[in-house]
XYZ file of C-alpha atoms in Angstrom:
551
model
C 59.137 6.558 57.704
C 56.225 4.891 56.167
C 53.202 4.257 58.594
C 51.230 0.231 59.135
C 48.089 0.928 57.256
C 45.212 -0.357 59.337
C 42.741 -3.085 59.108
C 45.228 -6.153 58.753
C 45.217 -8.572 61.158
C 48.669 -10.419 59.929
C 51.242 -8.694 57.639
C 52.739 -10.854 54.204
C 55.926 -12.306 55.839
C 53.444 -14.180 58.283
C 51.782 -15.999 54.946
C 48.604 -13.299 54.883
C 46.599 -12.995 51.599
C 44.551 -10.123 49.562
C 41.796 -11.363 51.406
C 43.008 -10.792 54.580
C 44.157 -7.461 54.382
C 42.557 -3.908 53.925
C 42.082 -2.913 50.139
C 44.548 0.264 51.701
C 46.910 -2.528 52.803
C 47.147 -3.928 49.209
C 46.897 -0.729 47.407
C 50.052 0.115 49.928
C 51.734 -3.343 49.468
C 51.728 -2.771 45.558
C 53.353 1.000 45.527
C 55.871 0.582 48.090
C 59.046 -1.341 48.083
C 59.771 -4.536 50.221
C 62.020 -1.966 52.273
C 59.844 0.581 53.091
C 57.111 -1.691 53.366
C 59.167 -3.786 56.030
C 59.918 -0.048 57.386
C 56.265 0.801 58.215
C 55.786 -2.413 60.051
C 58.171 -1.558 62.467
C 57.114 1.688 63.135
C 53.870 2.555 65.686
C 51.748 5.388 63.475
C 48.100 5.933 63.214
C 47.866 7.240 59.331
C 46.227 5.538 57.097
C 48.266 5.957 53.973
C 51.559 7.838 54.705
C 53.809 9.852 57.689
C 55.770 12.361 56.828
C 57.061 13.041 60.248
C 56.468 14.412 63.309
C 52.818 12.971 63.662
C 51.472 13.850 60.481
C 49.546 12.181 57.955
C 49.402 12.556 54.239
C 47.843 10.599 51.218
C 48.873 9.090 48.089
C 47.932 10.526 44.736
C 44.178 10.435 43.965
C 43.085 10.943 47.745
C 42.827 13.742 49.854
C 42.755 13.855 53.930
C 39.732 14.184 55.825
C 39.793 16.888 58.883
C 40.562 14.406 61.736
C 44.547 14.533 59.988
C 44.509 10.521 59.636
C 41.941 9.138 56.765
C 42.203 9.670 53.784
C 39.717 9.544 51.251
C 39.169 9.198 47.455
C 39.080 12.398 45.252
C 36.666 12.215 42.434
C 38.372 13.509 39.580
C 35.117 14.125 37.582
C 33.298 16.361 39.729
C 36.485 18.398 40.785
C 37.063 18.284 37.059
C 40.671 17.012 37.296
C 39.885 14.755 34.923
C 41.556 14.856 31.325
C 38.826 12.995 29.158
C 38.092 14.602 25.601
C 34.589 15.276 23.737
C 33.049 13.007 23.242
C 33.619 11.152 26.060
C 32.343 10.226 29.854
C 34.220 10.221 32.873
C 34.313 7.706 35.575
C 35.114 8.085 38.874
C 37.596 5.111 40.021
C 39.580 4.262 43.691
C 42.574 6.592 43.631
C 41.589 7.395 39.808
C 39.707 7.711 37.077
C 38.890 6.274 33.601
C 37.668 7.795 29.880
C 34.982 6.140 28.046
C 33.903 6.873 24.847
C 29.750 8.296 25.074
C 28.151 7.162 22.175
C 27.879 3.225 20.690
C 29.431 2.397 18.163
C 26.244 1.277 16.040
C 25.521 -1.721 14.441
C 28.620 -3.343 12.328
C 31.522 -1.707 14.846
C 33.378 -2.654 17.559
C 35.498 -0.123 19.930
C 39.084 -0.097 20.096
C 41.693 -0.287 22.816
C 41.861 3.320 21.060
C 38.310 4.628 21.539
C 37.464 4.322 18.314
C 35.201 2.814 15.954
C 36.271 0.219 13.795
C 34.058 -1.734 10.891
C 33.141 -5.890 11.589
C 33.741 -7.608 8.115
C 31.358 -10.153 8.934
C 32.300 -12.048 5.476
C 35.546 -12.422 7.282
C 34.338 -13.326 10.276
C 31.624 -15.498 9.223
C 29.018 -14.008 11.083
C 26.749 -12.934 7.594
C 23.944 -15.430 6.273
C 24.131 -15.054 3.113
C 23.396 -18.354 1.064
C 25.411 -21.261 -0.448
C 24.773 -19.738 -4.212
C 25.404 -16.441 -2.827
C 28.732 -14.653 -2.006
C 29.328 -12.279 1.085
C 30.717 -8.238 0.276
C 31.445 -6.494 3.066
C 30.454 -3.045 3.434
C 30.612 -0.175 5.863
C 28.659 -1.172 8.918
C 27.222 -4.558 7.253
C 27.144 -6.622 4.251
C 25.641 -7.689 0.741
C 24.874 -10.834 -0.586
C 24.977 -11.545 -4.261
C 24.050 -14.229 -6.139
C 26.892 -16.222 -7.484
C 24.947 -16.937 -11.205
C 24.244 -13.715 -13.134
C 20.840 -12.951 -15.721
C 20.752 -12.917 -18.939
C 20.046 -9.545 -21.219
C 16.291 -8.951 -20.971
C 16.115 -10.388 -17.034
C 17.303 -8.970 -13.866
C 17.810 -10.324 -10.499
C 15.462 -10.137 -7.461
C 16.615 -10.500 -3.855
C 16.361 -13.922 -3.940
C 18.507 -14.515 -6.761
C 15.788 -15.367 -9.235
C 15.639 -13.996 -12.942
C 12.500 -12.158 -13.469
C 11.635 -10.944 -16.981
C 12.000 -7.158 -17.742
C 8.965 -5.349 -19.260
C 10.497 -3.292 -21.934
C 7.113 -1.543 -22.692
C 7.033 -0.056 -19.340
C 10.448 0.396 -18.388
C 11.365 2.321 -22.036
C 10.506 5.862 -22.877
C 9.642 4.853 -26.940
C 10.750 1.234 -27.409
C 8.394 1.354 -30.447
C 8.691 4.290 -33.392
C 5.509 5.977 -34.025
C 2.380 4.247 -35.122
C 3.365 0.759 -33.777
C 2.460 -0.482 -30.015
C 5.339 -2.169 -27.792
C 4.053 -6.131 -26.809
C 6.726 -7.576 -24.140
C 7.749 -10.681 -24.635
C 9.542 -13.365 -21.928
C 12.691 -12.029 -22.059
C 12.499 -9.591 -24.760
C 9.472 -7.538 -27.283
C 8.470 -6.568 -30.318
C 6.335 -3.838 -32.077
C 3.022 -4.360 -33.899
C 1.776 -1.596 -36.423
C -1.335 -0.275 -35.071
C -4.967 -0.586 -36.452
C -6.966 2.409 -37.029
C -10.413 1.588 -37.038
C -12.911 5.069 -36.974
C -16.511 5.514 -35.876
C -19.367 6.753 -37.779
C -18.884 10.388 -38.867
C -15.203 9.853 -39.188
C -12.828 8.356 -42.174
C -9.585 7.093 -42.331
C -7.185 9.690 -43.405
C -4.902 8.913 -46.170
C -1.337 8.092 -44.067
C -3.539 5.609 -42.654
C -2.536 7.035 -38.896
C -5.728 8.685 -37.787
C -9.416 9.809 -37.981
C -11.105 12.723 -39.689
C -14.267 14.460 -39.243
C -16.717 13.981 -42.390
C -18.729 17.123 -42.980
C -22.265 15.690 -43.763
C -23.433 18.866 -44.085
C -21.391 19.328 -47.704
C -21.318 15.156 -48.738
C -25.053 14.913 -48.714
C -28.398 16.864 -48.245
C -28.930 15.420 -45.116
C -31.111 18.118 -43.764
C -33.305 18.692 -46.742
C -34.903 22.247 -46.672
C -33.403 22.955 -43.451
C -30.291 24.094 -41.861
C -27.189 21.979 -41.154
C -24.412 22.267 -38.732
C -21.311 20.241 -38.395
C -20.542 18.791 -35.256
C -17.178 16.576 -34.661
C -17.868 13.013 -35.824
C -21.711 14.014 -36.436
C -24.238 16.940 -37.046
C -27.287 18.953 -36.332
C -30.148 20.270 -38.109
C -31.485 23.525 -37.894
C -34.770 22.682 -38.066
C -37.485 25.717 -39.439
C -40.151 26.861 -37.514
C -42.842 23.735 -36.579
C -40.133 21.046 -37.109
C -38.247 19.270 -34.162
C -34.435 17.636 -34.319
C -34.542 14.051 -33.616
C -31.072 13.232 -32.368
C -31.762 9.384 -32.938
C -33.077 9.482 -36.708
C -30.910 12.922 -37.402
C -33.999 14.302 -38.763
C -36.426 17.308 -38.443
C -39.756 15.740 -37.935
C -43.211 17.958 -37.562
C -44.408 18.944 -34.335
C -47.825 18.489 -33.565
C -48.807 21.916 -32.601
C -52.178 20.655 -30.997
C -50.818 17.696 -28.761
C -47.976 19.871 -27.354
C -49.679 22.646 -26.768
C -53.368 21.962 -26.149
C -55.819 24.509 -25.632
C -53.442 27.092 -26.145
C -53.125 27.677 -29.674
C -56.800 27.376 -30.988
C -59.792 28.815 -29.058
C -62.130 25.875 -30.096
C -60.622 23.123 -32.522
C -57.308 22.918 -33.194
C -55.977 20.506 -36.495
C -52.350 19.754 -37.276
C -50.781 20.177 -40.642
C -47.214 19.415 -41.854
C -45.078 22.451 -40.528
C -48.036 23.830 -38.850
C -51.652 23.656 -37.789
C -55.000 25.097 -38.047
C -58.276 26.304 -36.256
C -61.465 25.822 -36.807
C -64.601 26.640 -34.427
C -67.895 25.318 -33.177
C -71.494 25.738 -33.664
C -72.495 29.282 -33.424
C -69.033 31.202 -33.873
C -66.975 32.221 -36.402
C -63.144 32.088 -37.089
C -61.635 35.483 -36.164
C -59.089 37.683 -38.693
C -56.193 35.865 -35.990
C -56.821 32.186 -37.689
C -57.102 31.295 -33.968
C -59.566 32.850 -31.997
C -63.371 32.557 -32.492
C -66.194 35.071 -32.604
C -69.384 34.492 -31.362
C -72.270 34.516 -34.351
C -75.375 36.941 -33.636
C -77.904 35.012 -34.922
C -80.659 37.121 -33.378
C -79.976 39.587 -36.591
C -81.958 37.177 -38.400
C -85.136 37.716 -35.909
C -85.271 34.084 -35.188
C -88.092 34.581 -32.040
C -91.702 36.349 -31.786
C -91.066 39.022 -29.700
C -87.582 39.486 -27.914
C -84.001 37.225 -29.029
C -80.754 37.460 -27.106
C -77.720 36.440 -27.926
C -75.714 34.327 -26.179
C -72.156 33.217 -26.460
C -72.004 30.675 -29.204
C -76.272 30.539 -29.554
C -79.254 32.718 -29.059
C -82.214 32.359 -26.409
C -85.933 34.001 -27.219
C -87.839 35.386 -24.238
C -91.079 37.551 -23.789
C -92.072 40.388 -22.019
C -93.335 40.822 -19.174
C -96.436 38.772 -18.655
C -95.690 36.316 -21.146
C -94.199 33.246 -21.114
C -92.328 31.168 -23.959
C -93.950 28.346 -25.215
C -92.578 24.918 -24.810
C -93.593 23.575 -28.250
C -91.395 25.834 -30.372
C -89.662 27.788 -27.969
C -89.627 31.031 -29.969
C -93.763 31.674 -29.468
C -94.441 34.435 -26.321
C -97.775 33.405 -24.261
C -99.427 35.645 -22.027
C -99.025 34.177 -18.145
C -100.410 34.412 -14.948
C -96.968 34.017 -12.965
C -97.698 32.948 -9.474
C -100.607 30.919 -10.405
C -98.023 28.303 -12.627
C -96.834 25.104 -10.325
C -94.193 26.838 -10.230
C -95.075 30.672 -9.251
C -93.360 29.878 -5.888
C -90.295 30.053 -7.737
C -90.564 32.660 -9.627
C -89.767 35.265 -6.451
C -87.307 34.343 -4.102
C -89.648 34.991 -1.571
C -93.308 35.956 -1.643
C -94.933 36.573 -5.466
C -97.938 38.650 -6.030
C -99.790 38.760 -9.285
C -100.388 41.385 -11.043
C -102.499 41.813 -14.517
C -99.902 40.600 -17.333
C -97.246 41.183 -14.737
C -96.314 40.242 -11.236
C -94.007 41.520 -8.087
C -91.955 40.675 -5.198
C -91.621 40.903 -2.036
C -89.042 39.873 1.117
C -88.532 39.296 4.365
C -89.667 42.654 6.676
C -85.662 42.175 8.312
C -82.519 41.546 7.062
C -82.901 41.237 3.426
C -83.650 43.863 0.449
C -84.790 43.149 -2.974
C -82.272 42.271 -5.652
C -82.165 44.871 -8.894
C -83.847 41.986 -10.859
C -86.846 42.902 -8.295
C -87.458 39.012 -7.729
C -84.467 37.744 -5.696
C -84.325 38.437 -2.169
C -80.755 39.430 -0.856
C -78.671 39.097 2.460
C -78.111 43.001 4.010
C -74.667 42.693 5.208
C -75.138 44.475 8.208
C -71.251 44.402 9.011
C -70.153 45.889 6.249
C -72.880 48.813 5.830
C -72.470 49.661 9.374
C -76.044 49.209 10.620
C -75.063 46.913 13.151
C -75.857 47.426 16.537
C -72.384 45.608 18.272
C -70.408 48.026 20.364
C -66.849 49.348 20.200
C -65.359 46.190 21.922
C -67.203 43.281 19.916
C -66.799 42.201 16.171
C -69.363 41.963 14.026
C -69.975 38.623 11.982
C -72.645 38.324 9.221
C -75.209 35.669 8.803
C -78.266 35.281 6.583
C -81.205 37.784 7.731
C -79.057 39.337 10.653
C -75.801 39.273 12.637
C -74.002 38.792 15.559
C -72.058 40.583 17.586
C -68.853 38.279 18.988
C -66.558 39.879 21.730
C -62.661 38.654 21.267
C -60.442 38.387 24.654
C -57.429 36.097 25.504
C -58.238 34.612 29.106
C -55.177 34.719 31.553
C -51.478 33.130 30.608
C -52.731 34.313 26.832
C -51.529 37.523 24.875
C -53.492 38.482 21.563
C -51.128 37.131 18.804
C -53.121 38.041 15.818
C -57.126 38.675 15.020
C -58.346 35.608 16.359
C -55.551 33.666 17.619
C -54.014 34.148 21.252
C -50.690 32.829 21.996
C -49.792 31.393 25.296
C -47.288 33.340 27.403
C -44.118 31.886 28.988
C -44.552 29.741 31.276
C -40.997 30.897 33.058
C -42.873 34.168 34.233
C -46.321 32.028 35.684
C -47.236 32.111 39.117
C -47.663 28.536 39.280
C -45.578 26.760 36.193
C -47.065 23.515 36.616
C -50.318 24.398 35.775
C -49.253 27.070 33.343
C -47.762 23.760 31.177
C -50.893 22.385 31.297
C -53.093 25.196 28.869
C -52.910 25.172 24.941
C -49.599 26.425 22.904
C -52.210 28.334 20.944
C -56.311 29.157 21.292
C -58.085 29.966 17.914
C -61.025 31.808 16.948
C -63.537 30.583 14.071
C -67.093 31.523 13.270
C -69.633 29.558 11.271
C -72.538 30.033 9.396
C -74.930 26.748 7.969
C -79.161 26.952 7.026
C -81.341 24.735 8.402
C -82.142 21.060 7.235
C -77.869 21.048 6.013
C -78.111 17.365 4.691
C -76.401 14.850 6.975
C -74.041 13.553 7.221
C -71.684 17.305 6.618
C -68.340 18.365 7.251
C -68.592 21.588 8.935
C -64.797 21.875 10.160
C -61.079 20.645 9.960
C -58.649 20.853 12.489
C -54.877 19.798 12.127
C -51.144 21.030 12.147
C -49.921 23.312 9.751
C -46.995 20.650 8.649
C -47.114 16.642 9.714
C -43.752 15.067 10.495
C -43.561 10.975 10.575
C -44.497 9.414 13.850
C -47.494 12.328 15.041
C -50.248 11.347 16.972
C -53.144 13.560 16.652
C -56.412 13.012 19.028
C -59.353 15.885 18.434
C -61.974 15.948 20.813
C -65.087 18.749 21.892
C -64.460 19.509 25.166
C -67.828 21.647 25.704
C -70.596 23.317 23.394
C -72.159 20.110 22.242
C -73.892 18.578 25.078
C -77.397 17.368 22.850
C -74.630 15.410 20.482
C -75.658 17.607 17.455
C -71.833 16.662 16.132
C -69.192 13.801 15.499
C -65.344 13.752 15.697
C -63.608 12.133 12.890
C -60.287 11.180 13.403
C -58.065 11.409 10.218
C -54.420 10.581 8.873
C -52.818 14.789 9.682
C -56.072 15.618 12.320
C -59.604 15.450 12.155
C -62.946 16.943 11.117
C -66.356 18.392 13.372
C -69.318 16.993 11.045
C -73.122 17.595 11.625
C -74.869 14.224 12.489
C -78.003 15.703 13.310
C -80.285 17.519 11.086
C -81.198 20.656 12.513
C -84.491 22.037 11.425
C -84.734 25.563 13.348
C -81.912 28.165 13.658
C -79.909 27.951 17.066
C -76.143 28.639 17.701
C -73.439 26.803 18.909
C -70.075 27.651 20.857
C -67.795 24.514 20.756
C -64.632 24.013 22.040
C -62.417 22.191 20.386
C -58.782 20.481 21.994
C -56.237 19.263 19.851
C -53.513 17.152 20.965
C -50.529 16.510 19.260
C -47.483 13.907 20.538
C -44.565 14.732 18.304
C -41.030 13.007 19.428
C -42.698 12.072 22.731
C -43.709 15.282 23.944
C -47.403 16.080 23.724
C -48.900 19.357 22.702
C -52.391 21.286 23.305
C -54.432 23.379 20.834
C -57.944 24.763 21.011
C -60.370 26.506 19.050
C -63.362 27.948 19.979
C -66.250 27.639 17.371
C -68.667 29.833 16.996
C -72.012 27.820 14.867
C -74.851 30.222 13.265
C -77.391 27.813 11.963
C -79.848 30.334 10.145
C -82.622 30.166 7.964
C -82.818 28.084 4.576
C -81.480 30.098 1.937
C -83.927 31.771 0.100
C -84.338 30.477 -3.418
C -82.889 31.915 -6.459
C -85.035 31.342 -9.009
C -83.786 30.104 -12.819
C -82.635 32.414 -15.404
C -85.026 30.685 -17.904
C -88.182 32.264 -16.201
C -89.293 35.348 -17.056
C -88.829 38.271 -15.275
């Protein structure tokens, strides 16, 4: 017997509705006949679906009984995989059932079937397209064309819009044209024009009329004269002979003017262009060498041109007397006998200290530091550096200076290592004791020694301090930070550093140690250099008396 399903309050013969009832008492109502149904009213059972006797429960088809034996529940087909559905498509789960449904869309231009499959929309038949009035609709797989209604003439074809837009046979054709004509379009059509050859100079038209050729003006005319031609496409080139130049405007081989091109290299003294070439010539007192270019001096002391003694000189001759005699100013080739120190200008005739002597005279210098010159009148530095009688030890340097020398000692001070003779470098500052103050010394501390007489005119430039390479934007201040405490010297400031300069005269020999700071801001970070100065201001130099004196 079939069981009351429960949940409804009222059964159908007492005028219940869907509504009313459990969706189990309507599923029930629409499987079972009006007999059975009218069966299970009268019975008493607790299943919810179906008895089959004896107090137990079953389900209907699509549900499965839960472990109290009474309610029944829904099966779902598509995770037990009961389900029949195909590729392709997706199954849902349903009460009591399931459904297939196709996975993929259709697309644009289909609709799905009662069959599951896709089927084309003809919107022309449906009227769903937008094509225009002067248009007419063709349907097509998945969507539609419109075309216009009025067709283009031969030479036009049809944009999207319907409109007749002129074809450009020129472009469109491979050869619309035979050879030698060009294609013009036309509205609607075209037509070939016969080309015009027109050739530049150096070419001519050949004799189908269709192109250029090259004219040989090398074989047509003597365009070159005596020298060489070449043929060059459409033009040509001559080889021009030694002392000739090619023009390229005029074509032509013009004369080079040896002496403007080349001066001072082709002539010792005078040099003279001539067509093709040029020619030498000399000056006063020399003669033209076997070369054509170089010029030899002429001895005219073979013609015994002076009273007692001639030299010759390059290019003239000088006379000059023995000793004791002196050449006289009125002809300057006459030899008179002199009393050398006693002229106004016997100081001058030794370096030093002159002494007279009958018909002759002699020399002397200073007890120290000098020795007399091989001409016996000129008094000479000893370099005591160089010939070793120096008295500086092992440790110091030796520097020369007129009449003596000095002996310097070199040594970096702390934070400094010896980078070169002269020049300490400062160490890394990553390896100081005390960094800050480390950061504060010089990059670089250079040594210089100078030498200067006595009674230097004023005002003089005596030294130059700046960096090795400037870069835009540097700012350079040089100062003396100690040495110069009478103000014996001026800093200049310059453009790429600055210069020490003497502004006192100094009229007795003294020496100087300056030091000199140099401070350099380059991309906003400031840099310090020194350089210690060592100034020898010595004696005057001695005079060197003139070669026209005799001696």
């Amino acid at each position: 017997p079939l069981c009351l399903v429960q949940g409804c309050q009222t059964h159908f013969s007492s005028g219940a509705t869907y509504s009313q009832c459990d969706l189990k008492w309507v599923r029930l109502y629409k499987s079972i006949s009006w007999a059975a149904y009218y069966l299970s009213l009268l019975s008493d059972s607790i299943c919810s679906q179906l008895c089959i006797g004896n107090g137990t429960c079953s389900c209907f088809d699509g549900y499965q009984l839960r472990k109290d034996g009474v309610t029944c529940d829904d099966v779902n087909e598509c995770i037990t995989g009961k389900h029949n559905c195909i590729f392709g498509q997706v199954c849902i789960n349903t009460e009591g059932s399931f459904r297939c449904q196709r996975e993929i869309a259709c697309g644009t231009g289909y609709q799905l079937t009662d069959k599951d499959t896709c089927e084309d929309i003809d919107e022309c038949a449906s009227g769903t397209h937008n094509c225009e009035p002067t248009f007419f609709c063709r349907n097509t797989p998945g969507s539609f064309r419109c075309h216009p209604k009025d067709t283009c003439t031969e030479g036009y074809f049809q944009d999207a819009a319907g409109s007749c837009i002129d074809i450009n046979e020129c472009l469109v054709r491979d050869t619309p044209c035979p050879s030698g004509q060009t294609c013009v379009n036309t509205i609607g059509s075209y037509f070939c024009r016969r080309n015009t050859v027109t050739c530049g100079r150096g070419y001519l038209l050949s004799e189908d009329g269709m192109h250029c050729e090259d004219v040989d003006e090398c074989r047509r005319d003597n365009v070159c004269g005596i020298h060489g031609c070449v043929n060059l496409q459409g033009s040509y080139r001559c080889e021009c002979k030694a002392g000739y130049t090619f023009n390229t405007i005029t074509k032509k081989c013009e004369d080079i003017n040896e002496c403007r091109h080349y001066p001072g290299k082709l002539c010792a003294h005078k040099c003279e262009n001539t067509e093709g070439s040029f020619q030498c010539s000399c000056s006063m007192g020399f003669k033209l060498s076997h070369d054509g270019r170089n010029c030899d001096d002429v001895n005219e002391c073979e013609a015994n041109p002076c009273s007692q003694e001639c030299a010759n000189v390059y290019g003239s001759y000088q006379c000059y007397c023995r000793r004791g005699y002196q050449l006289s100013d009125i002809d300057g080739i006459t030899c008179e006998d002199i009393d050398e120190c006693a002229l106004p200008a016997g100081g001058h005739v030794c370096s030093y200290h002159c002494s007279n002597a009958q018909g002759s005279f002699y020399c002397t210098c200073p007890p120290t530091g000098y020795t007399l010159a091989p001409n016996g009148r000129t008094c000479q530095d000893i370099d005591e550096c160089a010939t070793g009688t120096h008295t500086c030890s092992v440790s110091e340097s030796c520097f020369n200076i007129h009449g003596g020398f000095r002996c310097l000692s070199f040594e970096c001070p702390p934070n400094f290592r010896k980078a070169a003779q002269g020049r300490c470098e400062r160490v890394s500052c990553e390896f100081s004791r005390n960094p800050a103050s480390c950061f504060l010394l010089p990059l670089r501390i250079s040594f210089y020694n100078i030498t200067f007489p006595t009674n230097t005119p004023i005002p003089a430039d005596v030294f130059r301090m700046g960096p090795s390479n400037s870069v835009p934007g540097d700012q350079m201040l040089l100062s003396i930070v100690s040495g110069d405490e009478e103000g014996y010297f001026i800093v200049q400031q310059q453009a790429h550093g600055g210069v020490i300069s003497l502004r006192r005269t100094l009229s007795q020999p003294r020496d100087f140690f300056l030091t000199v700071e140099m401070r350099l801001v380059r991309y906003g970070t400031a840099h310090l250099y020194m350089a210690k100065i060592a100034v020898f201001v010595t004696h005057e130099q001695l005079f060197r008396p003139s070669r026209t004196l005799p001696y």
